[in-house]
Amino acid sequence: MKYILAIDAGTTSSRAILFDHQGNQKAVGQHEFPQYFPQESWVEHDANEIWETQLKAIREVIATNSVSTEAIAAMGITNQRETTIIWDRATGEPVHKAIVWQDRRTASICKALNAHAETFLNKTGLVLDAYFSGTKIKWILDSDPNIRKRAEAGELAFGTVDSWLIWKLTDGKIHTTDVTNASRTLLYNIHNLQWDEELLNLLDIPAALLPKVVSSSEVVGETSAELFGTAIPISGIAGDQQAALFGQLCLHPGDVKNTYGTGCFCIMNTGEKAVASKNKMLTTIGWQRNGKTFYALEGSVFIAGALVQWLRDQLQLISSAPEIEALAKSVEHNGGVTFIPALSGLGAPYWDPEVTGAIMGITRGTEKGHIARAALEAIALRSRDIIIEMQKDAGVEFSSLKVDGGATENNLLMQIQADLLKKQVIRPKTTETTALGAAFFAGLAVGFWKDENELQTIWKEDRVFSPEENMHTERCLALWEKRVTKILS
Ligand code: ADP
């Protein structure tokens, strides 16, 4: 057996990636699918289009590389989380479009249930928000009495994208999800590891809809033989951020990874204990393997790479995102400029949705380069805010930060991050850490890799950014703290 096939079912595209025994990426198949915006703040996908593009991506990656399916030891799945699909168990047809994690239509349902927010938080580790699957399921059931009746009669199935794809891959034989995806539904008690009756009652969701919950790394079944010639075992499942945490080998309490894309997604391993945050960060399941459940704290920055896009598209300060590095390097320091990146409020740990952005400290000497540099610092400062708070919540000191995502190509940004955290920032060779995590889960379950020690031997660093002491960093931090306080007051 030569390969593990990772399925990366993302928000805008379906991808299939083959990894070899050394964790090298051998080939990628990728197909985008349409996004539907039927009303303001609504976002939908067509579940059949997710399936068709996924199938195409898998077939493509196998065919274009002339890989025999017999050479594939197992398949692992990672997915956009929270996106909600309900389908008919008999026909396999969805009863509604998939409601995507970004969709805000259920904000009013959350508001109406606000008196129970603490119950949801205590049991699920989540804030009661439209982001998660629970209220999306309720919305679909409430949208049509016939759908509700069929759900109560056990004729329908709910699943996140992992569940849906496994159902399709196994020709309707298996209805399952893993603990990480279950932990994003608002229905799953992350402490006793059960679907929770009280929460199901609060949201008026029949238990008959729900998938069986399995660990992130075990054989759950095999693909139906007609699909790819030979049946392939399915043996790894995890939501995208959790898969990336494992793909970055953040295996110990305090290990933390940050993904720098449009926003930043930061997640810290807290070990076998669920830690409640004092700063409204989410408590979630990191993964479950060999009977052990690892928990994590998760926090996000809404505007990160988006700040670079704003400088490119709105101010036309640069013509492409990577250009910001050279521009920021054209000056030695920020020249006293601070960029408050509150383009859509400020999230954790400030939680002020109304505050707007600002560029502060401008003088006659301010150049474009200073603004570019302040923008990169803003991305690193917001990430620092979150990581420092997580460290306090978790009560463990982190030793280094693992990074991935498009903006990590920016060496200056990575160096600024290391300087601000006073910790090493480690960028891996494989940038596809999410898919790699799914492959690791799948490969461990079938003995393709023996254990985590073996994974450590194949995981390769691209570059380590070591913190350098300099007075500009201290000044940047002092100005940031003063000015954020000012803008929030
Ligand atoms: P997403 O998955 O959110 O689409 P990606 O991981 O593809 O994000 O990263 C794209 C984001 O990273 C964009 O917001 C872009 O502005 C930013 N970006 C890309 N390259 C650089 C760079 N060299 N320096 C800073 N930001 C960058």
Coordinates of C-alpha atoms and ligand atoms in Angstrom, one line a residue:
M1 CA 0.0 0.0 0.0
K2 CA 1.5 3.3 -1.1
Y3 CA -1.0 6.0 -0.4
I4 CA -3.6 7.6 1.8
L5 CA -6.3 9.6 0.1
A6 CA -7.4 12.7 1.9
I7 CA -10.7 14.3 1.1
D8 CA -10.8 18.0 1.8
A9 CA -14.4 19.1 1.5
G10 CA -13.9 22.9 1.8
T11 CA -16.3 25.8 1.6
T12 CA -15.7 26.7 -2.0
S13 CA -14.1 23.6 -3.5
S14 CA -13.9 19.8 -3.2
R15 CA -10.4 18.5 -3.1
A16 CA -8.8 15.1 -3.1
I17 CA -5.1 14.7 -2.2
L18 CA -2.9 11.6 -2.3
F19 CA -0.1 11.4 0.4
D20 CA 2.7 8.9 0.4
H21 CA 4.3 7.2 3.3
Q22 CA 6.7 10.1 3.8
G23 CA 3.7 12.5 4.1
N24 CA 4.6 14.0 0.7
Q25 CA 1.7 15.3 -1.4
K26 CA 1.7 13.2 -4.6
A27 CA -1.3 14.7 -6.4
V28 CA -4.3 16.9 -6.0
G29 CA -7.7 17.0 -7.7
Q30 CA -9.8 20.0 -7.1
H31 CA -13.2 21.3 -8.3
E32 CA -15.1 24.4 -7.2
F33 CA -18.8 24.4 -6.6
P34 CA -21.4 27.2 -6.7
Q35 CA -22.3 29.3 -3.7
Y36 CA -25.9 30.5 -3.4
F37 CA -26.9 33.7 -1.7
P38 CA -30.7 33.7 -1.8
Q39 CA -31.1 36.6 0.6
E40 CA -28.9 38.9 2.5
S41 CA -26.8 37.0 5.1
W42 CA -28.0 33.6 3.7
V43 CA -25.4 31.3 2.2
E44 CA -26.3 27.9 0.7
H45 CA -24.7 25.0 -1.1
D46 CA -26.3 22.3 -3.1
A47 CA -25.3 19.0 -1.3
N48 CA -25.5 17.1 -4.6
E49 CA -23.0 19.5 -6.1
I50 CA -20.7 19.0 -3.2
W51 CA -20.9 15.3 -3.8
E52 CA -20.5 15.4 -7.6
T53 CA -17.4 17.7 -7.4
Q54 CA -15.9 15.6 -4.7
L55 CA -16.4 12.4 -6.7
K56 CA -14.9 14.1 -9.7
A57 CA -11.9 15.3 -7.7
I58 CA -11.3 11.8 -6.3
R59 CA -11.6 10.1 -9.7
E60 CA -9.3 12.7 -11.3
V61 CA -6.6 12.3 -8.7
I62 CA -6.7 8.5 -9.2
A63 CA -6.9 8.6 -13.0
T64 CA -4.4 11.3 -13.8
N65 CA -1.8 9.6 -11.7
S66 CA -2.6 6.1 -12.9
V67 CA -2.9 5.1 -9.3
S68 CA -4.5 1.7 -8.8
T69 CA -7.1 1.9 -6.0
E70 CA -5.5 -1.1 -4.5
A71 CA -2.5 1.1 -3.7
I72 CA -4.7 3.3 -1.5
A73 CA -4.6 2.0 2.1
A74 CA -7.4 4.2 3.4
M75 CA -9.3 7.4 3.0
G76 CA -9.6 10.3 5.5
I77 CA -12.1 13.1 5.4
T78 CA -11.9 16.7 6.6
N79 CA -14.6 19.2 6.0
Q80 CA -16.0 22.7 6.3
R81 CA -17.6 22.5 9.7
E82 CA -21.1 23.3 10.9
T83 CA -22.7 23.3 7.4
T84 CA -26.0 21.5 7.7
I85 CA -27.6 19.0 5.4
I86 CA -30.8 17.0 5.8
W87 CA -31.6 14.2 3.4
D88 CA -34.1 11.4 2.8
R89 CA -32.8 8.1 4.1
A90 CA -34.7 6.1 1.4
T91 CA -33.8 8.2 -1.7
G92 CA -30.6 9.9 -0.6
E93 CA -32.1 13.2 -1.8
P94 CA -31.5 16.4 0.3
V95 CA -34.8 18.0 1.5
H96 CA -33.3 21.4 1.4
K97 CA -30.2 23.2 0.2
A98 CA -27.2 22.9 2.7
I99 CA -27.1 25.8 5.1
V100 CA -23.5 27.0 5.2
W101 CA -21.6 27.9 8.4
Q102 CA -21.5 31.5 7.3
D103 CA -25.3 31.8 7.1
R104 CA -26.8 34.1 9.7
R105 CA -30.5 33.4 9.1
T106 CA -31.0 31.7 12.5
A107 CA -29.7 34.7 14.6
S108 CA -33.3 35.3 15.7
I109 CA -33.7 31.7 16.9
C110 CA -30.5 32.2 19.0
K111 CA -31.9 35.4 20.4
A112 CA -35.1 33.7 21.4
L113 CA -33.2 31.0 23.2
N114 CA -30.8 33.4 24.9
A115 CA -32.1 32.4 28.4
H116 CA -30.5 29.0 27.8
A117 CA -27.2 30.3 26.5
E118 CA -25.3 29.1 29.6
T119 CA -26.7 25.6 29.3
F120 CA -25.5 25.4 25.8
L121 CA -22.1 26.8 26.8
N122 CA -21.7 24.5 29.7
K123 CA -22.6 21.3 27.8
T124 CA -21.1 22.1 24.3
G125 CA -18.4 24.6 24.9
L126 CA -20.0 26.8 22.3
V127 CA -21.6 30.2 22.4
L128 CA -25.3 30.1 21.3
D129 CA -24.7 31.4 17.8
A130 CA -26.1 31.0 14.3
Y131 CA -22.7 29.8 13.1
F132 CA -23.3 26.3 14.5
S133 CA -25.5 23.5 13.1
G134 CA -28.2 23.2 15.8
T135 CA -30.3 26.2 14.9
K136 CA -29.8 25.6 11.2
I137 CA -31.4 22.1 11.7
K138 CA -34.3 23.7 13.6
W139 CA -34.8 26.2 10.8
I140 CA -35.1 23.5 8.1
L141 CA -37.5 21.5 10.2
D142 CA -39.6 24.6 11.0
S143 CA -39.6 25.6 7.3
D144 CA -42.0 22.9 6.3
P145 CA -44.4 20.8 8.5
N146 CA -44.0 17.9 6.2
I147 CA -40.2 17.9 6.7
R148 CA -40.7 17.9 10.5
K149 CA -43.2 15.0 10.2
R150 CA -40.8 13.0 8.2
A151 CA -37.9 13.8 10.6
E152 CA -40.0 12.6 13.5
A153 CA -40.9 9.4 11.7
G154 CA -37.2 8.6 11.3
E155 CA -37.3 9.0 7.5
L156 CA -34.7 11.8 7.3
A157 CA -31.0 12.0 8.3
F158 CA -29.0 15.1 9.4
G159 CA -25.3 15.4 8.8
T160 CA -22.5 17.8 8.4
V161 CA -20.5 17.5 5.1
D162 CA -18.4 14.6 6.4
S163 CA -21.6 12.6 7.2
W164 CA -23.1 13.4 3.9
L165 CA -20.1 12.3 1.9
I166 CA -19.7 9.1 3.9
W167 CA -23.3 8.3 3.3
K168 CA -22.8 8.9 -0.5
L169 CA -19.4 7.0 -0.5
T170 CA -21.0 4.0 1.2
D171 CA -24.1 4.0 -0.9
G172 CA -26.3 4.9 2.1
K173 CA -25.0 2.2 4.3
I174 CA -23.3 4.4 6.9
H175 CA -24.7 7.4 8.8
T176 CA -21.9 8.6 11.0
T177 CA -19.9 11.6 12.1
D178 CA -16.9 12.1 14.3
V179 CA -16.6 13.8 17.7
T180 CA -15.0 16.9 16.3
N181 CA -17.9 17.6 13.9
A182 CA -20.4 16.6 16.5
S183 CA -18.9 19.1 18.9
R184 CA -19.9 21.9 16.5
T185 CA -23.6 21.2 16.4
L186 CA -24.8 22.7 19.7
L187 CA -26.4 19.3 20.4
Y188 CA -23.4 17.2 21.6
N189 CA -22.3 17.2 25.2
I190 CA -18.5 17.4 25.0
H191 CA -18.1 16.1 28.5
N192 CA -20.1 12.9 28.5
L193 CA -19.7 12.5 24.7
Q194 CA -23.4 12.0 24.0
W195 CA -26.1 13.7 22.0
D196 CA -27.8 15.7 24.7
E197 CA -31.5 15.2 25.2
E198 CA -32.1 18.6 27.0
L199 CA -30.4 20.5 24.1
L200 CA -32.4 18.5 21.5
N201 CA -35.6 19.4 23.4
L202 CA -34.6 23.1 23.5
L203 CA -34.1 23.1 19.8
D204 CA -37.0 20.8 19.1
I205 CA -34.9 18.4 17.1
P206 CA -35.8 14.6 17.0
A207 CA -33.0 12.3 17.9
A208 CA -34.0 10.1 15.0
L209 CA -32.2 12.5 12.6
L210 CA -28.8 12.2 14.2
P211 CA -25.7 10.2 13.0
K212 CA -23.8 7.8 15.1
V213 CA -20.7 9.5 16.6
V214 CA -17.3 7.8 16.1
S215 CA -13.7 8.7 17.0
S216 CA -11.6 10.7 14.5
S217 CA -9.4 7.7 13.7
E218 CA -11.1 4.3 13.2
V219 CA -12.4 2.2 10.3
V220 CA -16.0 3.2 9.9
G221 CA -16.7 1.4 6.7
E222 CA -15.6 1.2 3.1
T223 CA -16.4 3.0 -0.1
S224 CA -18.9 1.1 -2.3
A225 CA -16.9 -1.0 -4.7
E226 CA -18.6 0.4 -7.9
L227 CA -17.3 3.9 -7.2
F228 CA -13.6 3.5 -7.7
G229 CA -13.1 -0.2 -8.8
T230 CA -12.1 -1.4 -5.4
A231 CA -13.5 -0.6 -2.0
I232 CA -11.4 1.8 0.1
P233 CA -11.6 1.8 3.9
I234 CA -12.8 5.1 5.4
S235 CA -10.8 5.5 8.6
G236 CA -10.3 9.2 9.5
I237 CA -12.8 12.0 10.0
A238 CA -12.2 15.5 11.5
G239 CA -13.5 19.1 11.0
D240 CA -11.0 21.3 9.1
Q241 CA -9.5 23.2 12.1
Q242 CA -9.1 20.1 14.2
A243 CA -7.6 18.2 11.3
A244 CA -5.1 21.0 10.9
L245 CA -4.2 20.9 14.6
F246 CA -3.4 17.2 14.2
G247 CA -1.7 17.7 10.8
Q248 CA 0.6 20.3 12.5
L249 CA 1.3 17.6 15.1
C250 CA 0.1 19.8 18.0
L251 CA -0.1 16.7 20.1
H252 CA 0.5 18.1 23.6
P253 CA -1.2 20.6 25.9
G254 CA -0.2 24.1 25.0
D255 CA 0.7 23.1 21.4
V256 CA -1.0 25.7 19.1
K257 CA -1.5 26.4 15.4
N258 CA -2.6 29.5 13.7
T259 CA -3.9 29.6 10.1
Y260 CA -3.4 32.9 8.3
G261 CA -6.0 33.3 5.6
T262 CA -8.7 35.8 5.1
G263 CA -9.1 35.6 8.8
C264 CA -6.9 33.8 11.4
F265 CA -8.0 30.5 13.0
C266 CA -6.2 29.7 16.1
I267 CA -6.6 26.5 18.0
M268 CA -4.7 25.2 21.1
N269 CA -4.5 21.7 22.4
T270 CA -5.5 21.6 26.1
G271 CA -5.0 17.9 26.6
E272 CA -7.6 15.5 27.9
K273 CA -9.4 18.2 29.8
A274 CA -12.0 20.6 28.5
V275 CA -11.0 24.1 29.5
A276 CA -13.7 26.8 29.9
S277 CA -12.6 30.1 28.5
K278 CA -12.9 33.4 30.4
N279 CA -12.8 35.3 27.1
K280 CA -15.6 33.6 25.1
M281 CA -13.2 31.5 23.1
L282 CA -14.8 28.2 22.2
T283 CA -14.1 24.9 23.9
T284 CA -14.1 22.1 21.4
I285 CA -13.0 18.5 20.8
G286 CA -9.6 18.4 19.2
W287 CA -9.8 14.7 18.3
Q288 CA -10.5 11.3 19.7
R289 CA -8.2 8.4 19.1
N290 CA -7.5 5.1 20.8
G291 CA -10.2 5.9 23.4
K292 CA -8.6 9.2 24.4
T293 CA -10.4 12.5 23.8
F294 CA -8.3 15.6 23.4
Y295 CA -9.9 19.0 23.8
A296 CA -8.9 22.4 22.4
L297 CA -9.6 26.1 22.7
E298 CA -10.4 27.9 19.5
G299 CA -10.4 31.6 18.7
S300 CA -10.5 33.5 15.5
V301 CA -9.6 36.9 14.1
F302 CA -12.1 38.0 11.5
I303 CA -9.8 40.3 9.5
A304 CA -6.3 39.1 8.8
G305 CA -5.3 38.6 5.1
A306 CA -8.5 40.6 4.4
L307 CA -6.6 43.6 5.6
V308 CA -4.0 43.1 2.9
Q309 CA -6.8 42.7 0.4
W310 CA -8.3 46.0 1.6
L311 CA -5.0 47.8 1.0
R312 CA -4.8 46.2 -2.4
D313 CA -8.4 46.7 -3.6
Q314 CA -9.7 49.7 -1.8
L315 CA -6.5 51.8 -1.3
Q316 CA -4.6 50.3 -4.2
L317 CA -1.4 50.6 -2.2
I318 CA -0.2 47.3 -3.7
S319 CA -1.3 45.4 -6.8
S320 CA -1.0 41.9 -5.3
A321 CA -1.0 40.6 -1.8
P322 CA 2.6 39.3 -1.7
E323 CA 3.8 42.8 -2.7
I324 CA 3.0 44.0 0.8
E325 CA 6.2 42.3 2.1
A326 CA 8.6 44.4 0.0
L327 CA 6.6 47.6 0.7
A328 CA 6.7 46.9 4.5
K329 CA 10.4 46.2 4.2
S330 CA 11.0 49.6 2.6
V331 CA 10.9 51.1 6.0
E332 CA 12.8 49.9 9.1
H333 CA 9.9 50.2 11.5
N334 CA 6.3 51.3 11.7
G335 CA 7.2 55.0 12.2
G336 CA 4.8 55.2 15.1
V337 CA 1.8 54.1 13.0
T338 CA -0.7 51.6 14.5
F339 CA -3.4 50.0 12.3
I340 CA -6.5 48.9 14.3
P341 CA -7.9 46.3 12.0
A342 CA -11.5 46.5 13.2
L343 CA -13.0 46.4 9.7
S344 CA -15.8 44.3 11.1
G345 CA -15.7 45.0 14.8
L346 CA -13.1 43.4 17.1
G347 CA -13.6 39.8 18.3
A348 CA -11.9 38.0 21.1
P349 CA -10.8 39.1 23.6
Y350 CA -12.4 42.6 23.1
W351 CA -15.7 41.5 21.7
D352 CA -16.9 44.9 20.4
P353 CA -18.9 44.4 17.2
E354 CA -19.5 48.1 16.7
V355 CA -16.0 49.4 16.8
T356 CA -14.5 50.5 13.5
G357 CA -11.0 50.4 12.1
A358 CA -8.4 53.2 12.4
I359 CA -4.9 54.1 11.3
M360 CA -3.3 56.0 14.2
G361 CA -0.1 57.9 14.7
I362 CA 0.2 59.5 11.2
T363 CA 2.6 62.4 10.8
R364 CA 4.1 64.3 7.8
G365 CA 6.8 61.7 7.8
T366 CA 4.4 58.8 7.3
E367 CA 5.0 56.8 4.2
K368 CA 3.2 54.0 2.4
G369 CA 5.7 51.5 3.8
H370 CA 4.8 52.5 7.4
I371 CA 1.1 51.7 6.7
A372 CA 2.0 48.4 5.1
R373 CA 4.2 47.5 8.0
A374 CA 1.5 48.5 10.5
A375 CA -1.0 46.3 8.6
L376 CA 1.3 43.3 9.0
E377 CA 1.9 44.1 12.6
A378 CA -1.9 44.3 13.1
I379 CA -2.4 40.8 11.8
A380 CA 0.3 39.5 14.2
L381 CA -0.9 41.6 17.1
R382 CA -4.5 40.3 16.8
S383 CA -3.2 36.7 16.6
R384 CA -1.0 37.5 19.7
D385 CA -4.1 38.8 21.6
I386 CA -5.8 35.5 21.1
I387 CA -2.9 33.2 21.8
I388 CA -2.0 35.0 25.0
E389 CA -5.5 34.8 26.2
M390 CA -5.7 31.1 25.3
Q391 CA -2.6 30.5 27.2
K392 CA -4.1 32.1 30.3
D393 CA -7.3 30.1 29.9
A394 CA -5.4 26.8 29.4
G395 CA -3.0 27.5 32.2
V396 CA -0.1 26.1 30.2
E397 CA 2.7 27.9 28.5
F398 CA 3.1 27.3 24.8
S399 CA 6.6 26.7 23.4
S400 CA 6.2 27.6 19.8
L401 CA 3.5 28.5 17.2
K402 CA 2.9 26.3 14.1
V403 CA 1.6 28.2 11.2
D404 CA -0.2 27.6 7.9
G405 CA -2.4 29.4 5.4
G406 CA -1.7 31.7 2.4
A407 CA -0.3 34.6 4.3
T408 CA 2.4 32.5 5.9
E409 CA 4.5 32.9 2.7
N410 CA 5.2 36.4 4.0
N411 CA 8.5 36.0 5.9
L412 CA 8.4 39.4 7.4
L413 CA 4.9 38.7 8.9
M414 CA 6.2 35.5 10.4
Q415 CA 9.2 37.2 11.9
I416 CA 7.0 40.0 13.3
Q417 CA 4.8 37.3 14.8
A418 CA 7.8 35.5 16.4
D419 CA 9.1 38.8 17.8
L420 CA 5.8 39.8 19.3
L421 CA 5.2 36.4 20.9
K422 CA 8.8 36.0 21.9
K423 CA 8.4 32.4 20.7
Q424 CA 9.5 30.4 17.7
V425 CA 7.1 30.4 14.7
I426 CA 7.4 27.2 12.8
R427 CA 6.3 26.9 9.1
P428 CA 6.0 23.3 7.8
K429 CA 7.0 22.1 4.4
T430 CA 3.5 20.7 3.7
T431 CA 1.2 23.7 3.6
E432 CA -1.8 21.3 3.2
T433 CA -1.9 20.7 6.9
T434 CA -5.7 20.2 7.0
A435 CA -5.6 17.4 4.5
L436 CA -2.5 16.0 6.0
G437 CA -4.3 15.8 9.4
A438 CA -7.1 13.8 7.8
A439 CA -4.5 11.5 6.2
F440 CA -2.7 11.0 9.5
F441 CA -6.0 10.0 11.2
A442 CA -6.9 7.6 8.4
G443 CA -3.4 6.1 8.1
L444 CA -2.9 5.5 11.9
A445 CA -6.2 3.6 12.0
V446 CA -5.1 1.1 9.4
G447 CA -1.5 0.8 10.4
F448 CA -0.1 2.7 7.4
W449 CA 1.7 4.7 10.1
K450 CA 2.5 3.0 13.3
D451 CA 2.1 5.8 15.8
E452 CA 2.6 9.4 16.5
N453 CA 6.3 9.0 16.9
E454 CA 6.5 7.8 13.3
L455 CA 4.5 10.9 12.2
Q456 CA 7.1 13.1 14.0
T457 CA 9.8 11.6 11.9
I458 CA 8.1 12.5 8.6
W459 CA 6.8 15.9 9.6
K460 CA 9.2 18.5 8.1
E461 CA 9.8 22.1 8.9
D462 CA 10.2 24.6 6.1
R463 CA 11.5 27.4 8.2
V464 CA 11.7 28.4 11.9
F465 CA 11.5 32.1 12.7
S466 CA 13.2 32.7 16.0
P467 CA 12.3 35.8 18.1
E468 CA 14.7 38.7 17.9
E469 CA 14.8 41.3 20.6
N470 CA 14.4 44.8 19.3
M471 CA 13.1 48.1 20.7
H472 CA 10.7 48.5 17.7
T473 CA 8.7 45.4 18.8
E474 CA 8.4 46.8 22.4
R475 CA 7.3 50.2 21.1
C476 CA 4.8 48.6 18.6
L477 CA 3.2 46.6 21.4
A478 CA 3.0 49.5 23.8
L479 CA 1.4 51.7 21.2
W480 CA -1.0 48.9 20.3
E481 CA -2.2 48.4 23.9
K482 CA -2.6 52.2 24.4
R483 CA -4.4 52.8 21.2
V484 CA -6.8 49.7 21.3
T485 CA -7.8 50.8 24.8
K486 CA -8.5 54.3 23.4
I487 CA -10.5 53.2 20.5
L488 CA -12.7 50.9 22.6
S489 CA -13.4 53.6 25.2
Ligands
ADP1 P1 -8.5 31.6 2.5 O1 -8.4 30.2 2.7 O2 -9.2 32.4 3.7 O3 -9.1 32.0 1.2 P2 -5.7 31.7 1.9 O4 -5.0 30.7 2.9 O5 -5.8 31.2 0.5 O6 -7.0 32.2 2.5 O7 -4.8 33.0 2.0 C1 -5.3 34.2 1.3 C2 -5.2 35.4 2.1 O8 -3.8 35.6 2.5 C3 -5.7 36.6 1.4 O9 -6.5 37.4 2.3 C4 -4.4 37.4 1.1 O10 -4.6 38.8 1.2 C5 -3.4 36.9 2.1 N1 -2.1 36.8 1.5 C6 -1.7 36.0 0.5 N2 -0.3 36.2 0.3 C7 0.1 37.1 1.2 C8 1.4 37.6 1.5 N3 2.5 37.3 0.9 N4 1.4 38.5 2.5 C9 0.3 38.9 3.3 N5 -0.9 38.4 3.0 C10 -1.0 37.5 2.0

